Coordinates of C-alpha atoms and ligand atoms in Angstrom, one line a residue:
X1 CA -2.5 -2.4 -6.2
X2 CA -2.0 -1.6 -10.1
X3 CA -0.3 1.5 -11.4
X4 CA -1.1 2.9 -14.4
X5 CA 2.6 3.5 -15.8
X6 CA 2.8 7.1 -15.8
X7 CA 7.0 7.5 -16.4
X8 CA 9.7 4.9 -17.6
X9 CA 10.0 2.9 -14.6
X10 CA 13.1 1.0 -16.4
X11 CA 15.3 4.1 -15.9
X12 CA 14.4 4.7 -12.3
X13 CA 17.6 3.5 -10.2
X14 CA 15.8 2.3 -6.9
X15 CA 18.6 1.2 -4.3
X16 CA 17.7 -0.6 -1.3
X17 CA 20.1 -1.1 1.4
X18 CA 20.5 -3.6 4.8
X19 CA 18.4 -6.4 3.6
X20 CA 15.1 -5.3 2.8
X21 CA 12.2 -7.9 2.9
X22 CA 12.9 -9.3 -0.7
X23 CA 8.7 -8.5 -0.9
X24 CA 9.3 -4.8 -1.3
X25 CA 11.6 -5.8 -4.6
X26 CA 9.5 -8.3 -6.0
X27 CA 6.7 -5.5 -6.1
X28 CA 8.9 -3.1 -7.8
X29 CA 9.5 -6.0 -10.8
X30 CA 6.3 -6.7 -11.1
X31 CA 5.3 -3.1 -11.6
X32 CA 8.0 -2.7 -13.9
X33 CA 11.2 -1.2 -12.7
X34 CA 14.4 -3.1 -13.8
X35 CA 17.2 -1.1 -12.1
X36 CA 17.0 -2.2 -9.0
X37 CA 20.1 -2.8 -6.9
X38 CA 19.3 -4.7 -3.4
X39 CA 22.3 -5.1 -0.8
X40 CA 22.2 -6.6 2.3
X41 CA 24.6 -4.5 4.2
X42 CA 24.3 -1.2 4.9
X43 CA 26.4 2.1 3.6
X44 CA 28.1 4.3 5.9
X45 CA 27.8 8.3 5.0
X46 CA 30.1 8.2 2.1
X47 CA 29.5 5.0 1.0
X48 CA 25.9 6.6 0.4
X49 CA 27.4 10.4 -0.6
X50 CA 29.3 8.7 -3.4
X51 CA 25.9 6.4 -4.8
X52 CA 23.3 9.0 -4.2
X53 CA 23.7 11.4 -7.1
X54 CA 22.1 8.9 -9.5
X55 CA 19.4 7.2 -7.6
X56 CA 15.5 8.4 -7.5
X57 CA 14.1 5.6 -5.1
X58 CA 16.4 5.1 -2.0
X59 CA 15.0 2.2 0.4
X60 CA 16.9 1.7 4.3
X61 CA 16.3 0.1 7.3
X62 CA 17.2 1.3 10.5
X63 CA 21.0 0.9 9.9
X64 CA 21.7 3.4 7.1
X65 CA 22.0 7.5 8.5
X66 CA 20.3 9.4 5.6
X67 CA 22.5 12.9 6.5
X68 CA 21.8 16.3 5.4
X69 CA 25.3 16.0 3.6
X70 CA 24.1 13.0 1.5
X71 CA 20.9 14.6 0.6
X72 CA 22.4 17.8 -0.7
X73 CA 24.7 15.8 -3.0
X74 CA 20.9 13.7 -4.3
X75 CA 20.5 15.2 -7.8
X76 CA 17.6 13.0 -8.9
X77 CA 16.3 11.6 -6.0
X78 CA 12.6 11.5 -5.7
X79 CA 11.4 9.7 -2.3
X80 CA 13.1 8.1 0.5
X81 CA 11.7 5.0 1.8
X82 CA 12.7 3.7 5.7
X83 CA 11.5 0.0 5.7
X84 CA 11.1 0.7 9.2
X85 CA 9.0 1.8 12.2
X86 CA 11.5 4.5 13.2
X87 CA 12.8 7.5 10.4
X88 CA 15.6 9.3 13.2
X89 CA 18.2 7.7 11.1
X90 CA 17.1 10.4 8.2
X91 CA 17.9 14.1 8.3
X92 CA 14.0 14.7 7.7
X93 CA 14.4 18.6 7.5
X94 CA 16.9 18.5 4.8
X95 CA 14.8 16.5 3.0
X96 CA 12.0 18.1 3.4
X97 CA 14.2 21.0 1.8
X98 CA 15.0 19.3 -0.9
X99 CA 11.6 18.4 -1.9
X100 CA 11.8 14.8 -1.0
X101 CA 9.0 13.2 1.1
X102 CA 10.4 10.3 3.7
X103 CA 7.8 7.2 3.9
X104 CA 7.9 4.6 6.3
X105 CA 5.6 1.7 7.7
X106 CA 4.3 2.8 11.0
X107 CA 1.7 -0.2 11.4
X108 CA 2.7 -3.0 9.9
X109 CA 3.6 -4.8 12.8
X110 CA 0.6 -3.6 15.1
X111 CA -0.8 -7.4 14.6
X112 CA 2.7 -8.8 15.7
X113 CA 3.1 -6.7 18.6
X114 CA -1.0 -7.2 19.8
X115 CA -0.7 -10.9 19.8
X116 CA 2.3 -11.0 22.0
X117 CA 0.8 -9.1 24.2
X118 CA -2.5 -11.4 24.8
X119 CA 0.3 -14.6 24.7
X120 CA 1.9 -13.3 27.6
X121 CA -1.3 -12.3 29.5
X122 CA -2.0 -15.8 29.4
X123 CA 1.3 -17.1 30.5
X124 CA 1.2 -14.4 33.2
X125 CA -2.2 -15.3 34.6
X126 CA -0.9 -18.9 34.8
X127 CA 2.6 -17.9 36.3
X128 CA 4.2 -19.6 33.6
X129 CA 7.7 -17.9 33.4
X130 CA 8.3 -18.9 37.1
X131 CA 7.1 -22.6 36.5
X132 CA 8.9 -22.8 33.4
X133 CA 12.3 -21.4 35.0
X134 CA 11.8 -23.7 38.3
X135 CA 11.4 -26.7 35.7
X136 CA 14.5 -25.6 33.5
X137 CA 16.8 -26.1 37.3
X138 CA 15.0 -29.4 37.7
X139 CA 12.3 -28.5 40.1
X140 CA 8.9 -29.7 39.3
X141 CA 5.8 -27.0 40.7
X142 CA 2.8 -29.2 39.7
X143 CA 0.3 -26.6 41.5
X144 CA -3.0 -24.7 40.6
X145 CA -2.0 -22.2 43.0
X146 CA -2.2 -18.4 42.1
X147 CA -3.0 -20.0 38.2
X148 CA -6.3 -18.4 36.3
X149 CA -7.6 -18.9 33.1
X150 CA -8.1 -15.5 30.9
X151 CA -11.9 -16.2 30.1
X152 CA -13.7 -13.8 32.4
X153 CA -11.1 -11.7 33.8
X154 CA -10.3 -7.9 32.9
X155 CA -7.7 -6.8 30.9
X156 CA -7.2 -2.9 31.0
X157 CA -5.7 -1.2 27.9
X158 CA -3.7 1.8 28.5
X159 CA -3.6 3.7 25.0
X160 CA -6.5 2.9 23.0
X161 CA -4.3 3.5 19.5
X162 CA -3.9 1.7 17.1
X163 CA -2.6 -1.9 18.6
X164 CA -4.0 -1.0 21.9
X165 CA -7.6 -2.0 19.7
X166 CA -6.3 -5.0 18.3
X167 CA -5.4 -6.4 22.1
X168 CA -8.8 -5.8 22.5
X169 CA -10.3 -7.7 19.8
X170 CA -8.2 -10.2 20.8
X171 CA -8.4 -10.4 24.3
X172 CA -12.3 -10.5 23.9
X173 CA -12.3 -14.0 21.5
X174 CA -10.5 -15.1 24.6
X175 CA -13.5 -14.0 26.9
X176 CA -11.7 -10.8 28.9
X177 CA -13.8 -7.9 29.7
X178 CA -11.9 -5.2 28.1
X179 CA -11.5 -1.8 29.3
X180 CA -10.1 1.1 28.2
X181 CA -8.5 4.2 29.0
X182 CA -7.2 6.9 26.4
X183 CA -6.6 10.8 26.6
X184 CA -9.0 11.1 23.7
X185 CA -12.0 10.2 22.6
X186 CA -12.1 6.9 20.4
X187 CA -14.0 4.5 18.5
X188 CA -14.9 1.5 20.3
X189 CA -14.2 -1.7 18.9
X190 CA -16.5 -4.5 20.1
X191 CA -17.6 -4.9 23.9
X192 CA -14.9 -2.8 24.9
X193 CA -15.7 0.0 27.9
X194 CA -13.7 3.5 28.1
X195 CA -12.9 4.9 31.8
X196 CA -12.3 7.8 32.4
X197 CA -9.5 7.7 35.1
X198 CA -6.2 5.5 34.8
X199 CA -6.7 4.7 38.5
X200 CA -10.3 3.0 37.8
X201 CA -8.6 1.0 34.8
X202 CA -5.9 0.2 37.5
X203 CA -8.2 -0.6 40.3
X204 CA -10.5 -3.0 38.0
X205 CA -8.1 -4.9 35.9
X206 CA -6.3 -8.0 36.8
X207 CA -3.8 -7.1 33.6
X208 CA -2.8 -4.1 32.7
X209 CA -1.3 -3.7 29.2
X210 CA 0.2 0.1 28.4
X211 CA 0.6 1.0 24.3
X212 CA 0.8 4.6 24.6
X213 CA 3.3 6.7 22.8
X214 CA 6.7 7.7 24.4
X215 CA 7.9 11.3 25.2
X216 CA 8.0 13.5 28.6
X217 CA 3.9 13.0 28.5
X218 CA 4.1 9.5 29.4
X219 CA 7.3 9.4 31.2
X220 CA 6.7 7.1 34.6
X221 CA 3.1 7.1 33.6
X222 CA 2.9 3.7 35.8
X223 CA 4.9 4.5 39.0
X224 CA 4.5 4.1 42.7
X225 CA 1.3 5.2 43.2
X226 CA 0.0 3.7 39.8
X227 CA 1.2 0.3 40.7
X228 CA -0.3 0.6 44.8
X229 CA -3.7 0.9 43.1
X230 CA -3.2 -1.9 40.8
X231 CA -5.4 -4.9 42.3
X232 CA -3.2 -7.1 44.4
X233 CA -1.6 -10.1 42.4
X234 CA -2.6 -8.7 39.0
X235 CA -0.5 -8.6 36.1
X236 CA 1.4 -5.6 34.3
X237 CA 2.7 -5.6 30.3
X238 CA 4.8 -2.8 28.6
X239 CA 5.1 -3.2 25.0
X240 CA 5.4 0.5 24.5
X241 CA 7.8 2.6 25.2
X242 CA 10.7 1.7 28.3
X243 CA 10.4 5.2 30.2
X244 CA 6.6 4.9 30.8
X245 CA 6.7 2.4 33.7
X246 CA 9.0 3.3 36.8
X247 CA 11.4 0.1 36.3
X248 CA 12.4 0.6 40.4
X249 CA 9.0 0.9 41.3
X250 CA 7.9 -2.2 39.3
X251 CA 10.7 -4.5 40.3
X252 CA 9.9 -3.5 44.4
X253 CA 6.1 -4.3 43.4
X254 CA 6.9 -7.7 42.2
X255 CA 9.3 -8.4 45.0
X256 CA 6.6 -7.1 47.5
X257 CA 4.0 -9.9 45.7
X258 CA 2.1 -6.9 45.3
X259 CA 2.2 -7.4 41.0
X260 CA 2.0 -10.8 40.5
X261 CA 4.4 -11.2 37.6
X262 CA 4.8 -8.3 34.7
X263 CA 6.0 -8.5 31.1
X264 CA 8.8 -5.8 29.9
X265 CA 9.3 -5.9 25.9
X266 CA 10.6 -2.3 26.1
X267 CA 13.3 -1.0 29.0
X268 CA 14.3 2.7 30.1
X269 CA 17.8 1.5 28.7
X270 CA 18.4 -0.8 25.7
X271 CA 21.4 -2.0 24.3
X272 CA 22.1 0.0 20.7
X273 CA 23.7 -3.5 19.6
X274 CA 22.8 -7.4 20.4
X275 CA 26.9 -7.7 21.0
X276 CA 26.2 -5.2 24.2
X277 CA 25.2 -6.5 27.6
X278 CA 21.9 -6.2 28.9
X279 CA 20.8 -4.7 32.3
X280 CA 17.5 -4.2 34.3
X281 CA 16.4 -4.5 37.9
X282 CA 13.8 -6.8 37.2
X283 CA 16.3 -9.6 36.2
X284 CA 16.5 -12.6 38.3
X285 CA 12.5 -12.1 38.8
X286 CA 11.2 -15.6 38.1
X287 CA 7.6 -14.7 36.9
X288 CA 8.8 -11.5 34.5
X289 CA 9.1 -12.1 31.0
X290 CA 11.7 -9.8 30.1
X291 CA 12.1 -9.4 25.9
X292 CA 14.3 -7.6 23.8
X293 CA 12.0 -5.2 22.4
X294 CA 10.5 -7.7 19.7
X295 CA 7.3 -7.6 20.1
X296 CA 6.5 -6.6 16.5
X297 CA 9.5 -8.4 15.0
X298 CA 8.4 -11.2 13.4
X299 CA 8.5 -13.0 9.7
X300 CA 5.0 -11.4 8.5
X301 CA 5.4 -7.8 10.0
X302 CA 8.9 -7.4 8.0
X303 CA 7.2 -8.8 4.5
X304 CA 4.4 -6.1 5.1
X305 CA 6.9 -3.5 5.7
X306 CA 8.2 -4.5 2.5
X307 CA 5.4 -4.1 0.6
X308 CA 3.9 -1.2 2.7
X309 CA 6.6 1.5 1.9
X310 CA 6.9 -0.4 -1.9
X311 CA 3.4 0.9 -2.5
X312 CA 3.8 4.1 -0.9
X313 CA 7.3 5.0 -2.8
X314 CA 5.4 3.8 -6.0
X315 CA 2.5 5.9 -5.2
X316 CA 4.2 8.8 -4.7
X317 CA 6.4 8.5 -7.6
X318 CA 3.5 7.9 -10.1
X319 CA 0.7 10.1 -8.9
X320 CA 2.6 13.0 -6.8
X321 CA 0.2 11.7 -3.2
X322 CA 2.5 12.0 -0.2
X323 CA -0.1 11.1 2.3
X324 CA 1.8 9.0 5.0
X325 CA 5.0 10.5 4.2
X326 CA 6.3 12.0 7.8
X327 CA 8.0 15.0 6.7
X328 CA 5.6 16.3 4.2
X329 CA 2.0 17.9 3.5
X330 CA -0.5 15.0 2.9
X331 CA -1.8 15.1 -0.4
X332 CA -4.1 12.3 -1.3
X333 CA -4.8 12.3 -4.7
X334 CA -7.3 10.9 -7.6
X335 CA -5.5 9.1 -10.8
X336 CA -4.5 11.4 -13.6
X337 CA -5.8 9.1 -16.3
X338 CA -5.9 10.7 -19.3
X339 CA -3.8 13.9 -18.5
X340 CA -1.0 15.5 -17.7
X341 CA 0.4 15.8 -14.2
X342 CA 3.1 18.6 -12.8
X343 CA 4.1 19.0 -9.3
X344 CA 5.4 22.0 -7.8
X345 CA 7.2 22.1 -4.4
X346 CA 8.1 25.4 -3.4
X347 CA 8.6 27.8 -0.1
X348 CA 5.7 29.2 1.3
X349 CA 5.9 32.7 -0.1
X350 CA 2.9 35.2 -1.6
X351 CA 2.5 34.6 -5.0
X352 CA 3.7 31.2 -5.9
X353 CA 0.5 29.9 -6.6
X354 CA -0.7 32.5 -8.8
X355 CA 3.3 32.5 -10.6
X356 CA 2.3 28.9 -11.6
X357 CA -0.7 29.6 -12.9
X358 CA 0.2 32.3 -14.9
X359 CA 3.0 30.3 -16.7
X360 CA 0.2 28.1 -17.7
X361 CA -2.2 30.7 -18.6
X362 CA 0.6 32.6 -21.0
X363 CA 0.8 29.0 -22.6
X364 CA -2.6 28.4 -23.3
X365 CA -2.8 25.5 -20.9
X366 CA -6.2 24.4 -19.8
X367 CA -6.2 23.7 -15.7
X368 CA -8.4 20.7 -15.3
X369 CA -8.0 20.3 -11.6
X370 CA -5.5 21.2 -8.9
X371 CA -4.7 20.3 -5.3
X372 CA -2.4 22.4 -3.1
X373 CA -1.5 22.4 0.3
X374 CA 0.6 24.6 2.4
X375 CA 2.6 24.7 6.0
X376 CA 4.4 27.2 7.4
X377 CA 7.6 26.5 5.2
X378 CA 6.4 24.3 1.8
X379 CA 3.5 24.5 -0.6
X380 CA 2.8 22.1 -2.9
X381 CA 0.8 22.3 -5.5
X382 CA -0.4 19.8 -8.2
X383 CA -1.9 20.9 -11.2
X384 CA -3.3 18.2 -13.7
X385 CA -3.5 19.8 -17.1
X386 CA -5.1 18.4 -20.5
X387 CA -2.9 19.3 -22.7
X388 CA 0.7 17.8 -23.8
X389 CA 2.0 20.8 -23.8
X390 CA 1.5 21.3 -20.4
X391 CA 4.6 19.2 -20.0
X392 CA 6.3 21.2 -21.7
X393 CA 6.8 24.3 -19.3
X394 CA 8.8 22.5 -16.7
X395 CA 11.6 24.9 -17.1
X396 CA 9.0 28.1 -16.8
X397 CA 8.2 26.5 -13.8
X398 CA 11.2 25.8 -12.1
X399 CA 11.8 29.8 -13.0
X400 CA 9.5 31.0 -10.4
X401 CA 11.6 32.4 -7.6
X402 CA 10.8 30.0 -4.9
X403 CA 10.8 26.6 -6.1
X404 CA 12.0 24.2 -4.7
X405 CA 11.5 21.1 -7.6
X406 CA 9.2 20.9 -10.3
X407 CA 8.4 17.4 -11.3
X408 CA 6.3 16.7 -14.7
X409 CA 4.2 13.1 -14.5
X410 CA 3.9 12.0 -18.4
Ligands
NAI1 P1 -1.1 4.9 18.4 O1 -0.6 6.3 18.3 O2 -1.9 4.3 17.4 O3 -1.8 4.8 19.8 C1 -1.4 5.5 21.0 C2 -2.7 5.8 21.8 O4 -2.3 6.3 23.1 C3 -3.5 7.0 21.2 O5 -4.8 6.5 21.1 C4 -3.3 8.1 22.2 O6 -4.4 9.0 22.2 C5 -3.1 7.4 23.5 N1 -2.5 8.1 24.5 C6 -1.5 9.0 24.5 N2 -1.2 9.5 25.7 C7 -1.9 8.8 26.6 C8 -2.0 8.8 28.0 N3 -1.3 9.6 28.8 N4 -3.0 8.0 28.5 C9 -3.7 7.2 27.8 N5 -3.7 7.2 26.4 C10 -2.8 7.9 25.8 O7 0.2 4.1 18.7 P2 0.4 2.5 18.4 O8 0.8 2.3 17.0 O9 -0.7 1.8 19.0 O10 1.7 2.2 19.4 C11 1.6 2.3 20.8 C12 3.0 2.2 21.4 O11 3.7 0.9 21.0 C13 4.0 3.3 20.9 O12 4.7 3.7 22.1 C14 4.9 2.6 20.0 O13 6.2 3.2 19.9 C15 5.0 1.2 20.6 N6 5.4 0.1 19.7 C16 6.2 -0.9 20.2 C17 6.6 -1.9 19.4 C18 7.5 -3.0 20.0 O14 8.2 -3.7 19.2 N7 7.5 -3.2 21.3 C19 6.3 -2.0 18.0 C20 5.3 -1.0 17.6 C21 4.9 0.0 18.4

């Protein structure tokens, strides 16, 4: 991606904290910004209260809490990017307030997390962990016994989203019949067949693989009864979210031989810090994979972060589109080339929108094109305008009872 320098990128301070993926600077260089200042270590609250006045671009990671306090002291902050899956760590209402859309990188690491998922399906199917334990205390289990190849057999996807497709595409270069079962309606990718019932995905599959979201919805969504129909000695994988599977009822399936051997990457409890022990009933079970919810940690899915939320934060900051951005209105928006562009964020009153518009009628400002979207609370509305002097009436602007931040794009 090329931006068309639309504001002087070498006076925008962009501070990126807890070891970012140095891809996410490099893009900033080579699209021109100079001020960058890239830590590895985090700030605590007023570490970041005390550096956040100046800064536009502010980049964290999961370890930095973005508070309400710290964004009502941001005087010229612009857009906050979490080079992350996860954005609890920012108070997204408060920034929201203040005008400032959050970005983050929600997919890069779909890839990562599919091919894991068909790895251990493999290593499942050949009871792998429990040979490879048995080996590690010296005991040799040279046996085909209860040991399948992949090619032919049905892998059921539970959560046909966005990496639940790419196990599928996967899973079918292998040779699996893949099925499907989702609450909506999707496109299907390949050979892949929709059913309607969990219980029929269940009852068909010899590995079940769940990558729907978390929440009350799918709380115990795989349970007693879920695991009973599974097909005897077939295989179960959670790379979602810990609460969806019943943990007690999973670890009494694989004692019973019922569930031949089940990968966990995600557990009902997780330690908040790697110094912290670890605990789950199914430890001590030799063919479950247990993993400490890694499956889209790897080298590649970090870089793309990096880049990812680079692009958006750029984006953002040179054309006003906050499509992606989890706490604001998606605007996708054309290039400006050739004209002027004002953004106005304000609450969602009557008679903003025509305010705005007046203070460019009374200038004799030209609207060439505009864009606005509203929610219950914000508007925003971006008006592209032909003439210079367009630019000029940020300060009529940021008059208009209302607004919340008026930002001009040279
Ligand atoms: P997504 O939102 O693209 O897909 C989720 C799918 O599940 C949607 O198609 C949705 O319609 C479907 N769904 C929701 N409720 C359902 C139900 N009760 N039954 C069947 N289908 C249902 O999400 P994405 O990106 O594919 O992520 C899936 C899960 O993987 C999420 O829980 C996410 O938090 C987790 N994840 C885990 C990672 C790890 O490191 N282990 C890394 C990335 C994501």
């Amino acid at each position: 991606m090329n931006h068309q320098t639309s504001f002087p990128k070498d006076k925008i301070k962009v501070l990126l904290l807890g070891g970012i993926h140095p891809a996410a600077e490099a893009f900033f260089r080579e699209q021109g910004f100079s001020a960058i200042d890239s830590r590895r270590g985090e700030f605590t609250e007023e570490e970041l209260i005390d550096a956040i006045p100046s800064i536009h671009i502010l980049g964290i990671r999961s370890g930095t809490t973005v508070s309400a306090r710290a964004i009502d002291r941001a005087e010229k902050l612009l857009t906050v990017g979490c080079f992350c899956i996860g954005t609890n760590q920012v108070d997204l209402k408060a920034a929201r307030r203040k005008g400032v859309p959050v970005f983050n990188a929600p997919f890069a690491n779909t890839r990562s997390v599919a091919e894991l998922v068909i790895a251990e399906a493999v290593m499942l199917m050949r009871g792998i962990p429990a040979k490879n334990a048995a080996a590690h205390l010296g005991q040799w289990q040279k046996s085909a016994a209860g040991s399948f190849e992949a090619r032919g057999k049905t892998i059921g996807i539970v959560g046909y989203g966005h990496i639940g497709t790419q196990v599928g595409i996967l899973a079918e270069a292998l040779g699996m019949r893949v099925l499907y079962h989702d609450i909506e309606s999707k496109l299907v990718l390949g050979n892949a067949q929709s059913v309607k019932s969990l219980e029929a995905l269940l009852t068909a599959s010899e590995v079940v693989t769940l990558h729907v979201p978390g929440g009350s919805a799918t709380t115990h969504l795989i349970g007693r009864k879920e695991l009973a129909a599974m097909r005897k000695g077939s295989c179960l994988i959670n790379a979602s979210r810990g609460q969806v599977v019943d943990i007690d009822a999973l670890a009494a399936a694989v004692r019973s031989g019922h569930i031949a051997g089940a990968a966990l990457d995600v557990h009902p409890e997780e330690p908040v810090s790697s110094r912290l022990p670890f605990h789950s009933p199914l430890q001590g079970l030799t063919n479950v994979i247990l993993t400490p919810h890694i499956a889209g940690s790897t080298a590649e899915a970090q870089e793309r972060i990096g880049r990812d939320v680079a692009e958006k934060l750029l984006l953002f900051c040179d054309t006003g589109a906050t499509a992606g951005a989890v706490n604001f209105l998606p605007v996708a928006l054309p290039s400006h080339a050739g004209r002027h562009r004002i953004l106005h964020i304000h609450e969602n009153r009557p008679g903003v929108l025509a305010a705005v518009n007046d203070v460019f009628a009374r200038a004799s400002v030209n609207i060439a094109s505009q864009f606005l979207e509203t929610d219950a609370d914000i508007g925003y509305v971006v008006t592209d305008v032909d003439e210079k002097k367009g630019i000029g009436l940020k300060g009529e602007l940021d008059k208009i009872p209302g607004t919340i931040r008026t930002r001009v794009l040279y």
